[in-house]
Coordinates of C-alpha atoms in Angstrom, one line a residue:
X1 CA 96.0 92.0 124.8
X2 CA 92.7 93.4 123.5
X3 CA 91.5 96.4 125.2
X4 CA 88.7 98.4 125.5
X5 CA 88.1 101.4 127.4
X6 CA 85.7 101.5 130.7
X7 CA 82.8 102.3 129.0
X8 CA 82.4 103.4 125.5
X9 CA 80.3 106.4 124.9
X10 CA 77.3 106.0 123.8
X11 CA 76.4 106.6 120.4
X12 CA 73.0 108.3 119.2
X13 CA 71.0 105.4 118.1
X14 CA 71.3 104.4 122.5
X15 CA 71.6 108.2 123.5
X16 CA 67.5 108.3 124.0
X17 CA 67.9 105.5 126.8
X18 CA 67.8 106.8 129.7
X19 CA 70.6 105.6 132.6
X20 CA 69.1 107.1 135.4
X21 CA 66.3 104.5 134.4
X22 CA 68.4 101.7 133.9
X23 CA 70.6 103.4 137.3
X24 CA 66.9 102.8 139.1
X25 CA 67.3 98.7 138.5
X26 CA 71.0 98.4 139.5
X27 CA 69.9 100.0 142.7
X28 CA 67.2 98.3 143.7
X29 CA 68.5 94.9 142.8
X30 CA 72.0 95.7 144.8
X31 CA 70.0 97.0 147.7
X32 CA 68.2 93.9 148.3
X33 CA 71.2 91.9 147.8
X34 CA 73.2 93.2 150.5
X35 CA 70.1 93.1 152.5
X36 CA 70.1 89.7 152.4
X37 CA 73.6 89.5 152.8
X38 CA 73.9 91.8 156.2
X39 CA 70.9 90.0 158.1
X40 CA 73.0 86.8 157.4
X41 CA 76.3 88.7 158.3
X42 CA 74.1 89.7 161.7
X43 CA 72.4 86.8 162.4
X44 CA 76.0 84.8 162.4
X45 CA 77.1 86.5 165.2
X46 CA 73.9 87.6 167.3
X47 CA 71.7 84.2 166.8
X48 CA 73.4 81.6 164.8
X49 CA 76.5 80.5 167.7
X50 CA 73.3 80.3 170.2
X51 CA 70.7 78.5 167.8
X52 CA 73.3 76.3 166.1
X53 CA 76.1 76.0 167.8
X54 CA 75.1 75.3 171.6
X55 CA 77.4 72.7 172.2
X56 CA 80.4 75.4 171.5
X57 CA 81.6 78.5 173.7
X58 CA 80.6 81.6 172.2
X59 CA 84.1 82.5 170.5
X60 CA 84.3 78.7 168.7
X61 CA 80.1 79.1 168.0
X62 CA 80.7 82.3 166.3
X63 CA 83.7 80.9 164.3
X64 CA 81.3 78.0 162.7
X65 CA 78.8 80.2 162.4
X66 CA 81.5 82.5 160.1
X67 CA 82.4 79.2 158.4
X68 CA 79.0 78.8 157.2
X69 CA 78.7 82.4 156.2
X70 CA 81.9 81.9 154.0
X71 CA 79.3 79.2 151.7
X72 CA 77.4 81.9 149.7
X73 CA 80.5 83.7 148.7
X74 CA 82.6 80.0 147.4
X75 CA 78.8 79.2 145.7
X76 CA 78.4 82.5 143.9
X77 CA 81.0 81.3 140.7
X78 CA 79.4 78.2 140.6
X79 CA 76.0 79.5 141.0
X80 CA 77.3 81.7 137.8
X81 CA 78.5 79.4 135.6
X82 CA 75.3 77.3 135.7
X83 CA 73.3 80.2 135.1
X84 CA 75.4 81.1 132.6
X85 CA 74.7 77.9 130.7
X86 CA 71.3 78.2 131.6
X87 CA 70.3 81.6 129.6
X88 CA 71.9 81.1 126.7
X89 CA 70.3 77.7 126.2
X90 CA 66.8 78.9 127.4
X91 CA 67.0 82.6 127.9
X92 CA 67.3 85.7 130.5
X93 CA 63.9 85.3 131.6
X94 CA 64.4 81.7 132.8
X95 CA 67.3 82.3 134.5
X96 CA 66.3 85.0 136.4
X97 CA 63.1 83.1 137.4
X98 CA 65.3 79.8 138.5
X99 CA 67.3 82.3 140.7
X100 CA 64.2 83.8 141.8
X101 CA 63.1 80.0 142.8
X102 CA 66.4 79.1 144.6
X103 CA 66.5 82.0 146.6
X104 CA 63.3 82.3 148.2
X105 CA 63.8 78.6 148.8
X106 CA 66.8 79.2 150.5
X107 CA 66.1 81.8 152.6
X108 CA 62.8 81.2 153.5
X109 CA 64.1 77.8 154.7
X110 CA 66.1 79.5 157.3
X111 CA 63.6 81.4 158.1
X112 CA 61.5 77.8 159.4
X113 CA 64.7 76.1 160.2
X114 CA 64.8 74.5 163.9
X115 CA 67.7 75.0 165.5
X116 CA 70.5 72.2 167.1
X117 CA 68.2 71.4 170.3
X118 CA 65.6 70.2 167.9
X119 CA 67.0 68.7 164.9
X120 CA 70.7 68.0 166.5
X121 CA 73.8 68.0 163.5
X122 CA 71.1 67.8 160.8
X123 CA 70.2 71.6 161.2
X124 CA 73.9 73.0 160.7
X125 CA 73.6 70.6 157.8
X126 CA 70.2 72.6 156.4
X127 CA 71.6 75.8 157.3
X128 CA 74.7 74.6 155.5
X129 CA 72.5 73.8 151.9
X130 CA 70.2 76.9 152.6
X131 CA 73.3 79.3 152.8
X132 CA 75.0 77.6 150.1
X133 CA 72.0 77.8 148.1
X134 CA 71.9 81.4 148.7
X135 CA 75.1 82.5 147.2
X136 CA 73.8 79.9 144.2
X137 CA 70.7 82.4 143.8
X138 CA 73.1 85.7 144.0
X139 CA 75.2 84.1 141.2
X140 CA 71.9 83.6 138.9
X141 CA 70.7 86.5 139.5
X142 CA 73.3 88.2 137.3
X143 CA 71.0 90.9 134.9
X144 CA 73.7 93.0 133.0
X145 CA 72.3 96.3 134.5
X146 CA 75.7 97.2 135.6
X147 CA 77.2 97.1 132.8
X148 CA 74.6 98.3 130.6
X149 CA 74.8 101.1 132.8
X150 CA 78.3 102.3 132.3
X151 CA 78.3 101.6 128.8
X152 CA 75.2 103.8 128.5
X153 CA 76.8 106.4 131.0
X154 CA 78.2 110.2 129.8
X155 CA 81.2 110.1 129.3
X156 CA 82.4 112.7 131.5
X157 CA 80.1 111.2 134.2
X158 CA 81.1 107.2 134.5
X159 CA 82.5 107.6 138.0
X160 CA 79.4 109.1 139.4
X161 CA 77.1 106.2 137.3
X162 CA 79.2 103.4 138.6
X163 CA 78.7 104.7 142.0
X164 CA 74.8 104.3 141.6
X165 CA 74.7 100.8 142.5
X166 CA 77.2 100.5 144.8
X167 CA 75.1 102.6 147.4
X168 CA 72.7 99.5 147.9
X169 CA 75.6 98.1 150.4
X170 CA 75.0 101.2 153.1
X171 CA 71.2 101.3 152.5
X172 CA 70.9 97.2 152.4
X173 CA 73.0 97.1 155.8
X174 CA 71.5 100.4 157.2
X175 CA 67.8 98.5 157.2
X176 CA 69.0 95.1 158.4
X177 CA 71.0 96.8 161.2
X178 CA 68.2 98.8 162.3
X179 CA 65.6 95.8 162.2
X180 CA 67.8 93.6 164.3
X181 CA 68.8 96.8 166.8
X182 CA 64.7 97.2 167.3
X183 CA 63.9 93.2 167.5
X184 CA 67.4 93.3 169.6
X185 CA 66.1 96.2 172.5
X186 CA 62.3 95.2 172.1
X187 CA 62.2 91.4 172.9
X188 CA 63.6 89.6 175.9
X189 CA 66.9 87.4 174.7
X190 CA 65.2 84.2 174.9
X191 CA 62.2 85.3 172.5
X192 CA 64.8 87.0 170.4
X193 CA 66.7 83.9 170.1
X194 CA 63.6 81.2 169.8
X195 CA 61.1 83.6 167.4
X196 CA 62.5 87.3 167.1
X197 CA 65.6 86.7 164.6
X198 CA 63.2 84.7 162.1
X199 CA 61.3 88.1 161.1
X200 CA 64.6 89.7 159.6
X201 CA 64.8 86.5 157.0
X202 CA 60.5 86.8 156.6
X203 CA 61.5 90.4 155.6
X204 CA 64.8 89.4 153.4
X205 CA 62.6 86.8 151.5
X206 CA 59.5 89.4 150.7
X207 CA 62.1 92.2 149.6
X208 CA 64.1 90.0 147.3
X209 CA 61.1 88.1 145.6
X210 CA 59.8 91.9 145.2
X211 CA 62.9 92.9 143.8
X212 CA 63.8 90.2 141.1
X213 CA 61.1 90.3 140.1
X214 CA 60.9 93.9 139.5
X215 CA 64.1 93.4 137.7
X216 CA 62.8 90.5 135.9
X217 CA 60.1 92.6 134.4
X218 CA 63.1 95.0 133.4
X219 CA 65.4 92.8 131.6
X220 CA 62.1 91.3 129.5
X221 CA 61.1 94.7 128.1
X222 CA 62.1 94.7 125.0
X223 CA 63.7 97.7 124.6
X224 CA 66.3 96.4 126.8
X225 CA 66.4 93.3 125.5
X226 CA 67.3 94.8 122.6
X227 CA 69.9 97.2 123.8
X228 CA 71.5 94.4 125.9
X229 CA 72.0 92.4 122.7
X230 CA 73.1 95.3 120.7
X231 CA 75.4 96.0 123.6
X232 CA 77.1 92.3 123.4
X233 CA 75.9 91.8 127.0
X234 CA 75.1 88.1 126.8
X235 CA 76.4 85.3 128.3
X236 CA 79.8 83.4 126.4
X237 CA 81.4 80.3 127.4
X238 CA 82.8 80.4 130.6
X239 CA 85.6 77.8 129.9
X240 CA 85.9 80.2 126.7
X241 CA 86.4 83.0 128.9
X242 CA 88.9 81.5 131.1
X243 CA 91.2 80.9 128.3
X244 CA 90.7 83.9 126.4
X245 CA 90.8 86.6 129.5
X246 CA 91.9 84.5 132.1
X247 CA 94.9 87.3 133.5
X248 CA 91.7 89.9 133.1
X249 CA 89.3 87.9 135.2
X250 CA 92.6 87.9 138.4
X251 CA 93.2 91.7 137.4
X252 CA 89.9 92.5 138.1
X253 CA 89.1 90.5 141.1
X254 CA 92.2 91.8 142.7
X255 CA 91.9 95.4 141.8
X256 CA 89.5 96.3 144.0
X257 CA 90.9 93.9 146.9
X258 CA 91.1 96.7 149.3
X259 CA 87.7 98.0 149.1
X260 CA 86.4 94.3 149.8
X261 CA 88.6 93.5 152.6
X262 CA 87.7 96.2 154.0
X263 CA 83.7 95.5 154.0
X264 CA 83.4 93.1 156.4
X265 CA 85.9 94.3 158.7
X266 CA 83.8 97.4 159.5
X267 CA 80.6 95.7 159.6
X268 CA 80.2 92.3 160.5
X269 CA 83.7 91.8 162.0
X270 CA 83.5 94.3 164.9
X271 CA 79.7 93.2 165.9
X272 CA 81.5 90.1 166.5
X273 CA 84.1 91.8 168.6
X274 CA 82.1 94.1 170.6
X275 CA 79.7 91.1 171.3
X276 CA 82.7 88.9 172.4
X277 CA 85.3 91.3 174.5
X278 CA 83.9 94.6 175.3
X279 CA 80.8 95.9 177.4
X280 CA 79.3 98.2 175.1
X281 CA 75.7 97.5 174.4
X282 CA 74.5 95.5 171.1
X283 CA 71.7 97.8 170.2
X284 CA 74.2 100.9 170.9
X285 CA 76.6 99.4 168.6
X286 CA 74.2 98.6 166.0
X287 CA 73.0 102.3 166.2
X288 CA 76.7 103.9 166.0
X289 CA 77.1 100.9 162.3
X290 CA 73.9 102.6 160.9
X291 CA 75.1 106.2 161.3
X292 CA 78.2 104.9 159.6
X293 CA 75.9 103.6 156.8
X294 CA 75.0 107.0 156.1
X295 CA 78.8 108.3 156.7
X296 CA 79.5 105.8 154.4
X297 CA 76.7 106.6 151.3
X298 CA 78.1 109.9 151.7
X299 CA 81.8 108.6 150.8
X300 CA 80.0 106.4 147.6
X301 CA 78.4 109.8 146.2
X302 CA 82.0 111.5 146.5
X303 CA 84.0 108.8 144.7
X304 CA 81.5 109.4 142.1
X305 CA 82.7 113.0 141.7
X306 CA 86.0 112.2 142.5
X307 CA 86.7 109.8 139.9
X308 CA 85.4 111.7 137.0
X309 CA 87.7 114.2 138.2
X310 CA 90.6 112.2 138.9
X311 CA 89.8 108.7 136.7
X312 CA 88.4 105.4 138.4
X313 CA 91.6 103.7 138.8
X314 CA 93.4 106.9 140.4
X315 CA 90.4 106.3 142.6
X316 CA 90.8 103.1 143.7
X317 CA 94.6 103.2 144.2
X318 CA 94.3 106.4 146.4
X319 CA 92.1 105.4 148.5
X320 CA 94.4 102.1 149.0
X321 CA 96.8 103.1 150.1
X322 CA 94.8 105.5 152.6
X323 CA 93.3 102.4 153.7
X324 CA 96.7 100.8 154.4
X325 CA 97.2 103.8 156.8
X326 CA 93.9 103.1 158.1
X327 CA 95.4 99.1 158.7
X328 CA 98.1 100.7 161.1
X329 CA 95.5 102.4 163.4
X330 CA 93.2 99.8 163.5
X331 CA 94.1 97.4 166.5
X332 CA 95.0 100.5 168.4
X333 CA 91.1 102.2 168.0
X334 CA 90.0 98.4 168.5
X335 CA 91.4 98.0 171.6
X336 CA 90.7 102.3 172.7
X337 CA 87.4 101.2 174.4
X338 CA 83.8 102.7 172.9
X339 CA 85.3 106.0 171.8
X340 CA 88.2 104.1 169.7
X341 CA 85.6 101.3 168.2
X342 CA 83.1 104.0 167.2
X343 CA 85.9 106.2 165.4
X344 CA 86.8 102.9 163.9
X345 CA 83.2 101.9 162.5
X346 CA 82.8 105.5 161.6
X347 CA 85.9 106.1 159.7
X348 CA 86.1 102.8 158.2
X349 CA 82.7 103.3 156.9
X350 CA 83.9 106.5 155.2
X351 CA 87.1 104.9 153.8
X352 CA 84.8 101.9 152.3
X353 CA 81.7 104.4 151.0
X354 CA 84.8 106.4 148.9
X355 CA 86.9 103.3 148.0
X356 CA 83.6 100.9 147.4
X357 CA 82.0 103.5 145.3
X358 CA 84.1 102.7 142.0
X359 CA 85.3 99.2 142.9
X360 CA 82.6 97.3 140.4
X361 CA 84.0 96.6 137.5
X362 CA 86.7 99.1 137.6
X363 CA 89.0 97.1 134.6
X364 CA 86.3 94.8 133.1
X365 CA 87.1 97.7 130.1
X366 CA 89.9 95.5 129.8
X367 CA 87.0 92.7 128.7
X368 CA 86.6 92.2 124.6
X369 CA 83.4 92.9 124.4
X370 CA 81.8 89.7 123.6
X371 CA 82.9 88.6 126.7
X372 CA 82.0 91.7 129.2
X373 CA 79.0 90.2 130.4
X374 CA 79.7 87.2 131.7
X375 CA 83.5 88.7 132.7
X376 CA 82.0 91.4 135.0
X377 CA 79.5 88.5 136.8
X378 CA 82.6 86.2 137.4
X379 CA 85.3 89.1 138.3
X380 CA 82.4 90.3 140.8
X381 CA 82.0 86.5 142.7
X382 CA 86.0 86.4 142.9
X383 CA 86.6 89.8 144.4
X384 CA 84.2 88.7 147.2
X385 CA 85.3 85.1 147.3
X386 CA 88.9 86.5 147.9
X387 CA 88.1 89.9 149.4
X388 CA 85.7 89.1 151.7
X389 CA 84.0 85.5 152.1
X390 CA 86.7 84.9 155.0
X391 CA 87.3 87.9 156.1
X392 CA 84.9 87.7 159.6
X393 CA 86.1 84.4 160.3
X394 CA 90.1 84.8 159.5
X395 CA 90.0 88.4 161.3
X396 CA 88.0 86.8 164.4
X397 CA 90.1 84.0 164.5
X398 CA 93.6 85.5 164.8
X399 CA 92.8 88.4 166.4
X400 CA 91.1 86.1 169.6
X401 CA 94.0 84.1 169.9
X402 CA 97.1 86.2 168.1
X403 CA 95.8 89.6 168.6
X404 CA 94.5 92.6 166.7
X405 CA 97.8 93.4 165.0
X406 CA 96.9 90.0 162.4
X407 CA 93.5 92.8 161.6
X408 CA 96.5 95.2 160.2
X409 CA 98.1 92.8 158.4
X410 CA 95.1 91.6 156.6
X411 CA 93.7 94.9 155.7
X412 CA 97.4 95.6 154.7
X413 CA 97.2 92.6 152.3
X414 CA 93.9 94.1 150.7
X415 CA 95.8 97.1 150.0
X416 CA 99.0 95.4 148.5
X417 CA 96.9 93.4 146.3
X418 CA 95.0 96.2 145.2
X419 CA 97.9 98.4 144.3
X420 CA 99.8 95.7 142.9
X421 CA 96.7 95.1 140.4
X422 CA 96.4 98.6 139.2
X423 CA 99.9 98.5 138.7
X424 CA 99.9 95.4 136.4
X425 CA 97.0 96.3 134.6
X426 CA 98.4 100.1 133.7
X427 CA 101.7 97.9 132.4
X428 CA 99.1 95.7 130.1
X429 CA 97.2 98.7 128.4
X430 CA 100.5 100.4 128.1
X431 CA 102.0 96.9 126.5

């Protein structure tokens, strides 16, 4: 099998190319990404079971409103392979606009979107199309930045430049977190739930416009159009792909299974627990989440050090198997009352910020480099397909009526399939 290390180093005709530049980009376009994502993630537990699903009690409400979540995670491949298609018939620039297009759409339409006492059935069916839509948009709005940043990375330093991007997760939830704890504590819950929610998707729709197009404006400059072709970052036949580096494209999805299992069990997960079976107050809650934000941004600047001590992959299957420990503790601190949730949030936070910190594209080396581009996109959209699209609504589900032991177990699974990756892929490059 063709192989390629992580990131080759860069020669001197790219050496003048600056990655804290191109670092800048990946930040700002990750940021507002999981922006988007957490006000969703939020929304799904504090308004969406209320606004949409009246007719349910609050566990079953929250469940649908999980299911619905689940839609921009199963749309993101498609939502890649069409714009795929789409740039290398008419072009980066296109692409990125039509993503642009589909996503301010989208969310925008939630923004406006009556809820069930006004439209009935027909507005879980918009919210349905708008969400679906959404992880359509995230898929198109693939830019190479990621991987024109490690291949442009020292290297003695790919660790800490992979790491860059991966810190718009605790600064994306951080801000949507603390927008929904002040709407939460300033408005009474009837005005929060009629009028109060929509500003959090006003603000997600301004900040991602803002920033594709501010990445838009990147990707055109020649310069990096010219490095990104020089590179082999564009866009190959996905069908092509699948054929060619189909066992790469599982590798790589899996091998960083714990890290994304892990994500929405520490974030959106527990707000749906604490909401549903314990008395400690939302905005509280919300407030203990954000200072685990920062814990964990902390965690994604380590990994970076630690992996270029250490190597990415050492990373990655350390801090598996810490999480699996973690898994053993959880239903206990779950069920400890406030002081065992908040240790929970916190330390999960810290376990994610050092695991998540080197889990993009951690064996997309493996890639030939013709087909790196459009690898890393697809190997991104099934790590949080498998990961983490279900997570909320599998770990809500069996934990409500099985208990939280089934939380171990799938946090365990994360872990297995994590180690088990790494593992196969060491036996490949060795082969």
């Amino acid at each position: 099998m063709p192989h390629t290390s992580d990131a080759a180093a860069p020669d001197d005709d790219h050496s003048r190319i600056d990655p804290g530049e191109i670092a800048v980009g990946v930040v700002i376009g990750r940021a507002s990404e999981y922006f988007d994502f957490f006000v969703y993630g939020i929304a799904s537990v504090l308004v969406f079971p209320a606004v949409f699903f009246p007719f349910e009690q609050r566990l079953e409400g929250t469940l649908w409103a999980f299911v619905v979540f689940s839609f921009a995670f199963i749309a993101r491949p498609f939502g890649t392979v069409i714009s795929m298609e789409i740039q290398r018939r008419f072009g980066r620039e296109t692409k990125l606009t039509l993503a642009l297009f589909v996503l301010g759409t989208s969310t925008a339409g939630i923004a406006f979107l009556p809820g069930y006492a006004s439209l009935g059935f027909t507005s879980i069916v918009l919210l349905s199309i708008f969400r679906f839509g959404q992880g359509l948009a995230f898929g198109g709005s693939w830019d190479g930045l990621p991987s024109l940043l490690a291949l442009n990375a020292p290297a003695n330093r790919r660790g800490w430049y992979a790491m860059l991007g991966q810190l718009g997760a605790p600064i994306g939830f951080f801000v949507a977190s603390a927008l929904f704890a002040y709407l939460y504590s300033s408005l009474t819950l009837e005005d929060f739930l009629d009028w109060g929610w929509r500003y959090t998707f006003y603000v997600a729709f301004a900040i991602n416009v803002v920033a594709l197009f501010a990445r838009l404006r990147l990707v055109a400059a020649d310069e990096y159009a010219r490095l990104l072709e020089e590179r082999e970052l564009q866009p190959t036949s996905v069908v092509e792909l699948v054929r060619s580096q189909g066992s790469n494209l599982l590798i790589g999805a899996f091998a960083a299974l714990a890290s994304y299992a892990l994500f929405h069990l520490i974030t959106v997960f527990p707000l749906s627990w604490i909401t549903l079976y314990s008395n400690q107050a939302i905005t509280e809650f919300l407030v203990i989440q954000m200072i685990g934000a920062v814990l964990g941004a902390g965690g994604i600047v380590a990994s970076g050090l630690i992996a270029d001590r250490i190597g990415r992959r050492s990373t990655l299957g350390g801090l598996a198997g810490l999480i699996a420990v973690f898994s053993g503790f959880a239903p206990t601190l779950l069920d400890g009352g406030r002081i065992g949730q908040d240790v929970f949030i916190l330390l999960g936070f810290i376990l994610l910020g050092l695991s998540y910190g080197q889990a993009a594209g951690a064996v997309t080396g493996n890639f030939e480099a013709k087909y790196r581009y459009t690898g890393a996109a697809l190997t991104t959209d099934l790590a949080w397909l498998i990961g983490a699209a279900f997570a909320p609504l599998v770990a809500l589900g069996l934990s409500a009526h099985f208990g939280l032991a089934y939380v171990s177990v799938y946090l365990l699974s994360g872990a297995a399939g994590t180690l088990a990756a790494l593992g196969l892929n060491r036996a490949l490059v060795r082969d």
